[in-house]
mmCIF file of C-alpha atoms in Angstrom:
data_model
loop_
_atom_site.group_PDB
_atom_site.id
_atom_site.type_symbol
_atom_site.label_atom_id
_atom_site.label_comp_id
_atom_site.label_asym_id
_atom_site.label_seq_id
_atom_site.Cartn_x
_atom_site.Cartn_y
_atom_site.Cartn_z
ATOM 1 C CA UNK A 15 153.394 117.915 -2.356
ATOM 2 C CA UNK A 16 152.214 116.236 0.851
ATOM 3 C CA UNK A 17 150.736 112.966 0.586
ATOM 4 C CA UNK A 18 146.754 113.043 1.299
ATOM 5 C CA UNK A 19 146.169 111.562 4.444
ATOM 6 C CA UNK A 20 142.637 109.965 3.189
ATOM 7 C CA UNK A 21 144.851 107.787 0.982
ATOM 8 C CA UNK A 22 146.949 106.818 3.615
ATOM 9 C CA UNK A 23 144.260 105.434 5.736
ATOM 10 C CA UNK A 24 143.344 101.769 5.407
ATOM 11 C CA UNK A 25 140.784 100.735 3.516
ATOM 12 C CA UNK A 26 138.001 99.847 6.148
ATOM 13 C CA UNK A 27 138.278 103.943 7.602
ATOM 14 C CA UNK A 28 137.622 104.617 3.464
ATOM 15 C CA UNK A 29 134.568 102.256 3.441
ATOM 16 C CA UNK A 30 132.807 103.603 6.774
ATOM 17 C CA UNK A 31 129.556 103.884 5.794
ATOM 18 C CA UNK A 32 127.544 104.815 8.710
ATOM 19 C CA UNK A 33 129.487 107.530 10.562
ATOM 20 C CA UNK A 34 129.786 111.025 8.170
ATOM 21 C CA UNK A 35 133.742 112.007 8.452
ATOM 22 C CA UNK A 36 134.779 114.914 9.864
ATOM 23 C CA UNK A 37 137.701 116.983 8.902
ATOM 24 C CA UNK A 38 138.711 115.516 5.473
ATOM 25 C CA UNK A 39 139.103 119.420 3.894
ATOM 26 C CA UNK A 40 140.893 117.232 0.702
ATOM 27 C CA UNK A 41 137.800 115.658 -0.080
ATOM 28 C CA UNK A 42 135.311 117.801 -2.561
ATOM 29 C CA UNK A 43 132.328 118.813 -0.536
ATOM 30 C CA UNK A 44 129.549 117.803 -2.824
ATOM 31 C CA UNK A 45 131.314 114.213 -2.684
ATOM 32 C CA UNK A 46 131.672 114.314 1.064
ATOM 33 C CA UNK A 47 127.971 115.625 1.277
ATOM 34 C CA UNK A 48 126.765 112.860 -0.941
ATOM 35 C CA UNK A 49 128.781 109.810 0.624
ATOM 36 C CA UNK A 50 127.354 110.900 4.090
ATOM 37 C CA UNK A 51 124.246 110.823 2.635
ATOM 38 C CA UNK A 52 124.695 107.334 1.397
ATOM 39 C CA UNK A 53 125.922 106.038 4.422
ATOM 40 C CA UNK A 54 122.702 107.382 6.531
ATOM 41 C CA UNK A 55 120.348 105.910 4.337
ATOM 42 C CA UNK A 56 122.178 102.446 4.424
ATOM 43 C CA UNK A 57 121.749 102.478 7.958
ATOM 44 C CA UNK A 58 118.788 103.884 8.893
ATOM 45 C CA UNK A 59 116.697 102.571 5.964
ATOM 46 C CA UNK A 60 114.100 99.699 7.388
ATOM 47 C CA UNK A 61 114.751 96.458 6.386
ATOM 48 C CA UNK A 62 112.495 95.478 3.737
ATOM 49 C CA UNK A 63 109.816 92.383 4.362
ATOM 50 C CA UNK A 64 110.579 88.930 2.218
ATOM 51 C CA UNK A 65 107.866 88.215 0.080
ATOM 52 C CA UNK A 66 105.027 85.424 1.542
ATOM 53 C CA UNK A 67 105.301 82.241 -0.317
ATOM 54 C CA UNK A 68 102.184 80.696 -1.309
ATOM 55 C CA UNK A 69 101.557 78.222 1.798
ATOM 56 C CA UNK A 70 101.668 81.009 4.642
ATOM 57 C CA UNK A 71 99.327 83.441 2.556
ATOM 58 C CA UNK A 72 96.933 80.520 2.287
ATOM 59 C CA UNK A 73 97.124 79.830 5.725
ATOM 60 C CA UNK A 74 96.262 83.783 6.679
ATOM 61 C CA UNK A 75 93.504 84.214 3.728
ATOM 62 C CA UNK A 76 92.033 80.973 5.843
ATOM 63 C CA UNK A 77 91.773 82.804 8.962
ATOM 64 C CA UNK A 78 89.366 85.134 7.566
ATOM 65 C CA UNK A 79 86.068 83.609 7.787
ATOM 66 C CA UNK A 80 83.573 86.688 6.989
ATOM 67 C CA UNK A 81 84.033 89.477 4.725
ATOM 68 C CA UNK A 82 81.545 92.323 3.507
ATOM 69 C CA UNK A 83 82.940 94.742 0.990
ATOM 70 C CA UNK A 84 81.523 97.019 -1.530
ATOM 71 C CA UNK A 85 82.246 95.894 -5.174
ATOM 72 C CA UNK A 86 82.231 98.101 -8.487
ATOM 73 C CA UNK A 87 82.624 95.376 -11.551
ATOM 74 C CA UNK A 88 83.176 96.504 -15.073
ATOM 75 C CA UNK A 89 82.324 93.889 -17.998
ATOM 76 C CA UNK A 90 83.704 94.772 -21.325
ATOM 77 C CA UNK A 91 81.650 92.526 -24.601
ATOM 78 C CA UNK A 92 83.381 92.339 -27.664
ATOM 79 C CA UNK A 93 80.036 93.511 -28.914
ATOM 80 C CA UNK A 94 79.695 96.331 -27.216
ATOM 81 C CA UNK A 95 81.749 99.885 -27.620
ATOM 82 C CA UNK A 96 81.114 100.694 -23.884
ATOM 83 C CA UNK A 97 82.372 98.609 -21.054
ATOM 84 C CA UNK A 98 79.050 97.881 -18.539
ATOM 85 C CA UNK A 99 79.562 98.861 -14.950
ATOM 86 C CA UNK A 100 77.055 97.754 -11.781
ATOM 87 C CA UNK A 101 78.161 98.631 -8.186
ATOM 88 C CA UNK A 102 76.734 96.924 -5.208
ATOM 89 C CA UNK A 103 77.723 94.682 -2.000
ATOM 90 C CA UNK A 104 79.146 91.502 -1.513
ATOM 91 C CA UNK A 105 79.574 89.267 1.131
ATOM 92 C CA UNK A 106 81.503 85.940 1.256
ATOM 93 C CA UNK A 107 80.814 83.842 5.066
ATOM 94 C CA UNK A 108 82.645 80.751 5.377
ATOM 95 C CA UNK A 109 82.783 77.798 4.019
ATOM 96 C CA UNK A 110 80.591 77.720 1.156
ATOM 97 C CA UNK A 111 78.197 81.487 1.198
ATOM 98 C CA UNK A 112 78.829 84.136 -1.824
ATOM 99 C CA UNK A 113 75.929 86.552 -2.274
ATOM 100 C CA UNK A 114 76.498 89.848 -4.581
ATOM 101 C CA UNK A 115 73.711 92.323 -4.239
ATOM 102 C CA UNK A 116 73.814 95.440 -6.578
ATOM 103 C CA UNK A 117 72.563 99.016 -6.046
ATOM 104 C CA UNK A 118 69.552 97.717 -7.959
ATOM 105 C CA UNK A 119 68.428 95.437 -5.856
ATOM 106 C CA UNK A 120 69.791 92.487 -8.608
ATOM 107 C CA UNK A 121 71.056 89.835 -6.581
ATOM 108 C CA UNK A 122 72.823 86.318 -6.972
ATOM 109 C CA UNK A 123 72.849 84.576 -3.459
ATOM 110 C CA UNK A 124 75.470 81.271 -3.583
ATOM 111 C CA UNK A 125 75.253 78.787 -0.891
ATOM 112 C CA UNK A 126 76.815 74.988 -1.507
ATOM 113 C CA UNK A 127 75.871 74.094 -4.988
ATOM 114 C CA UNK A 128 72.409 75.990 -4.918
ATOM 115 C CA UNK A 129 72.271 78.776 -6.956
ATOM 116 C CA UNK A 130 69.357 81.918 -6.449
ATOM 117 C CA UNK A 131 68.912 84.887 -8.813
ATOM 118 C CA UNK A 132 66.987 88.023 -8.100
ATOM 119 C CA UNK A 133 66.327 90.610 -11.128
ATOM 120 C CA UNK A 134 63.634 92.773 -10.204
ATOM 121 C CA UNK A 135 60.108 90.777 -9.065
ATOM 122 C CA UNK A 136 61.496 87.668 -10.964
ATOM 123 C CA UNK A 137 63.528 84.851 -9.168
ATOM 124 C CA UNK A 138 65.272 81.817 -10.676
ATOM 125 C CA UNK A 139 66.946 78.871 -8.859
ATOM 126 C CA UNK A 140 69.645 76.405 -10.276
ATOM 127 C CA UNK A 141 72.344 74.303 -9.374
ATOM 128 C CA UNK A 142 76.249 75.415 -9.702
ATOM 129 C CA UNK A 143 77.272 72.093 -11.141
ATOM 130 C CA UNK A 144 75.004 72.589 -14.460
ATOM 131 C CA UNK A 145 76.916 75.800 -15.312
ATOM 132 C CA UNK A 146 80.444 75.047 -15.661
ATOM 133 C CA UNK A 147 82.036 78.676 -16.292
ATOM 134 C CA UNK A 148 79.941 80.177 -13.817
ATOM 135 C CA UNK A 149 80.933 77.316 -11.286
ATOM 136 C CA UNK A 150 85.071 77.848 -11.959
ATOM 137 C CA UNK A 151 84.925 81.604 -10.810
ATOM 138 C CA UNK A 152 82.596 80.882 -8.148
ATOM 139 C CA UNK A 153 84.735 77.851 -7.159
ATOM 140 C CA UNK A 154 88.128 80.033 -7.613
ATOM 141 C CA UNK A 155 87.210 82.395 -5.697
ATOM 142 C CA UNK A 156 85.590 80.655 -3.021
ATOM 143 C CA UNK A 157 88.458 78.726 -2.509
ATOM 144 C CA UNK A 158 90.795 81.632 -2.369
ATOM 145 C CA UNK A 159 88.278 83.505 0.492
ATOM 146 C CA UNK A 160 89.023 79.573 2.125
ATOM 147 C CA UNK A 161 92.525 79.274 1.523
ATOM 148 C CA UNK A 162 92.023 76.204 0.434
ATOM 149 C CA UNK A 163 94.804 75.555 -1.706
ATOM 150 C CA UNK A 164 94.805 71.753 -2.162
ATOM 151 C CA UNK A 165 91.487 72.759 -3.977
ATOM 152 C CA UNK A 166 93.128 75.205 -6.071
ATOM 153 C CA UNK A 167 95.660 73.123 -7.645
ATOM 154 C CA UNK A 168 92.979 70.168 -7.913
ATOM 155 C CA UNK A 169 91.132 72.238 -10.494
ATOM 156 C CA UNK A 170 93.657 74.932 -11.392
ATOM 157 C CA UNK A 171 97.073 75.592 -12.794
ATOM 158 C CA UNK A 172 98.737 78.293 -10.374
ATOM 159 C CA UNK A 173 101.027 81.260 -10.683
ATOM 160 C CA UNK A 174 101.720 83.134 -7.668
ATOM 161 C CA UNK A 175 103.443 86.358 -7.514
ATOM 162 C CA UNK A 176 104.173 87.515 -3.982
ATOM 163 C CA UNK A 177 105.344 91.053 -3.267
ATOM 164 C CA UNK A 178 106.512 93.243 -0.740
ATOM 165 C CA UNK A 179 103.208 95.468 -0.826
ATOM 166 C CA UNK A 180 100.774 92.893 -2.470
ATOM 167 C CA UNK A 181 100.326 89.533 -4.480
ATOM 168 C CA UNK A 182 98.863 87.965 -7.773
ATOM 169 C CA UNK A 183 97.502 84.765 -8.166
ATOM 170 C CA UNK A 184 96.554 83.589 -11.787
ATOM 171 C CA UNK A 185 94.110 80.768 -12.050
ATOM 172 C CA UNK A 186 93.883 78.598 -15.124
ATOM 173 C CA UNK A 187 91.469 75.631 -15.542
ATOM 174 C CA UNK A 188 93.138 72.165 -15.927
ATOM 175 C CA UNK A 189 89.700 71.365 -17.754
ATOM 176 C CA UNK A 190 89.796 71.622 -21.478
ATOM 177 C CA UNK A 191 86.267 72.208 -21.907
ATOM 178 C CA UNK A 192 86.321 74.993 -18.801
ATOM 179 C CA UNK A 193 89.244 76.244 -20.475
ATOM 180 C CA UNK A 194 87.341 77.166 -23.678
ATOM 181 C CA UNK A 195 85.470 79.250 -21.668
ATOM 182 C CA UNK A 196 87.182 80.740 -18.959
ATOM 183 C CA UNK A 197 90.918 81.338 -20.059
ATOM 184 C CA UNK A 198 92.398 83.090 -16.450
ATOM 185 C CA UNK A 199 91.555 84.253 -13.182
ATOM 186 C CA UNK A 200 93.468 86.707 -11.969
ATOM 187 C CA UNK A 201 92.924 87.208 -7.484
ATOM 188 C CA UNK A 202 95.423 90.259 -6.362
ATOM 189 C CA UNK A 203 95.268 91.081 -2.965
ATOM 190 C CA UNK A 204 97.593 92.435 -0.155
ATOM 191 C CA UNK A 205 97.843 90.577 3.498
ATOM 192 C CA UNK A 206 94.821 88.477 4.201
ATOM 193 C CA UNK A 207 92.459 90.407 1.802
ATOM 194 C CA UNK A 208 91.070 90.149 -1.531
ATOM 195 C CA UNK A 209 91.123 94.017 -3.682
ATOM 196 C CA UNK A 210 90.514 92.688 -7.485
ATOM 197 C CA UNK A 211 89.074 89.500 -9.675
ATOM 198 C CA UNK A 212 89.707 89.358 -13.237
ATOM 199 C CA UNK A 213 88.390 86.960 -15.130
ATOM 200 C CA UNK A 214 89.350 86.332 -19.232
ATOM 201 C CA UNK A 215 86.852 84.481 -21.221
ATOM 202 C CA UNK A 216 87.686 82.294 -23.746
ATOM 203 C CA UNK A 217 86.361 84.713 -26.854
ATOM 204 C CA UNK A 218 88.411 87.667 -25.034
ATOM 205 C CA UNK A 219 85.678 89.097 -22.880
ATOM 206 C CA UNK A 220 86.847 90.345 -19.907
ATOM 207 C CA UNK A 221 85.251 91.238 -16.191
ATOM 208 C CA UNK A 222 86.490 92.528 -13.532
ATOM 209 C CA UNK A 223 85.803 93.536 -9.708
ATOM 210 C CA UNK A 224 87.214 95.801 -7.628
ATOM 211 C CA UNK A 225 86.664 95.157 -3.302
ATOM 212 C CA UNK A 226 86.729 98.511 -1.344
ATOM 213 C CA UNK A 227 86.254 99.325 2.447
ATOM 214 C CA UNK A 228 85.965 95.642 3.501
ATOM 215 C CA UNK A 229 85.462 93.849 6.704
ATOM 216 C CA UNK A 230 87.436 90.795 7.334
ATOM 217 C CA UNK A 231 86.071 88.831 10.470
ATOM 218 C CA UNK A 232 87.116 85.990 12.049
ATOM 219 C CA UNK A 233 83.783 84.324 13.701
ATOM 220 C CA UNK A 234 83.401 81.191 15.220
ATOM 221 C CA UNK A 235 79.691 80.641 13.726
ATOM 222 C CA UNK A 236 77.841 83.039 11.216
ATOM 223 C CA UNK A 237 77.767 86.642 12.919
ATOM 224 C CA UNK A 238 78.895 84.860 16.203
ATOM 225 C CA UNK A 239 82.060 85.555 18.537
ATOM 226 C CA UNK A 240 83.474 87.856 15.646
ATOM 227 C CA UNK A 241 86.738 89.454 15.568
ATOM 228 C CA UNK A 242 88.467 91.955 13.208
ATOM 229 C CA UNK A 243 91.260 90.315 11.501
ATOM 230 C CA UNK A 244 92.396 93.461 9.641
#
């Protein structure tokens, strides 16, 4: 019997990879079919993207300094059988603004440390700092709409998980007594924009909200010199 020629070719003809063979009749067609195969994928295939460390997705979160978004939030009570869910409008501007607005007409309007709530005809008015659980979300996720991340790790433990499509970043308070009360805050987003906040109390309540058909602006004042950043 005649040696096969395949075998007697060196090793790097074997190994070609991205040009199909012609003319090997020895080989069994469903192997040579599937090898060619192989080999086109391997070197057409795109090269896939390295994940973002934590630094540059900081620094592109920060170039956002507007956002609008429609938000549906689901709250689920240990006391109640039926998880609560609101829909609505939120708006973050740059440095220090966070209002949420719901179908309803509800509203909570943030701006520094001044606090406004609207339910119906009744309004209240408080300050941030007096409401420590309220002030760590509000503070975590202002921060994150910043990039701010020297804040962050000031007042938070951080676990980042970048990925090729998206990223994670779970927020836990260094405080004790915050702690108690909020347990995590969980930001995912993809590129430069925010999609979910979870948030796990400390008696195993959770929230959550999800951001849909946003608007990320870059503005050099409040609604001034604005440009799309998505």
């Amino acid at each position: 019997m005649k040696p096969d020629r395949l075998e007697n070719q060196p090793r790097s003809s074997q190994a070609s990879w991205c040009r199909p063979s012609i003319g090997r009749r020895r080989q069994r067609p469903l192997a040579a079919v599937a090898m060619a195969a192989i080999g086109l994928l391997l070197c057409t295939a795109d090269p896939i993207a390295a994940p973002i460390d934590l630094e540059t997705r900081m620094r592109s979160l920060a170039q956002v300094t507007q956002v609008e978004a429609e938000y549906r939030e689901t709250v689920e009570l240990s006391l109640l059988d039926q998880p609560l869910e609101s829909r609505g409008h939120l708006r973050y501007q740059a440095p220090d603004h966070l209002s949420k607005t719901s179908d309803r007409g509800d509203a909570v309007h943030i701006d520094g440390d001044r606090v406004e709530v609207i339910e119906g005809d009744s309004k209240a008015q408080f300050m941030i700092s007096d409401q420590a659980a309220l002030a760590s979300v509000v503070l975590a996720l202002r921060a994150t709409f910043a990039g701010n991340l020297d804040r962050l790790r000031r007042h938070f433990e951080l676990d980042y998980q970048p990925r090729t499509d998206s990223w994670t970043l779970a927020l836990t308070p260094r405080e004790r007594g915050i702690g108690n009360i909020v347990q995590t805050i969980r930001i995912t987003g993809v590129e430069n924009r925010i999609d979910r906040l979870e948030i796990v109390e400390g008696n195993g309540d959770r929230r959550s909200m999800r951001l849909s058909n946003q608007r990320l602006l870059a503005c050099s004042g409040p609604d001034k010199d604005c440009r799309s950043t998505q």
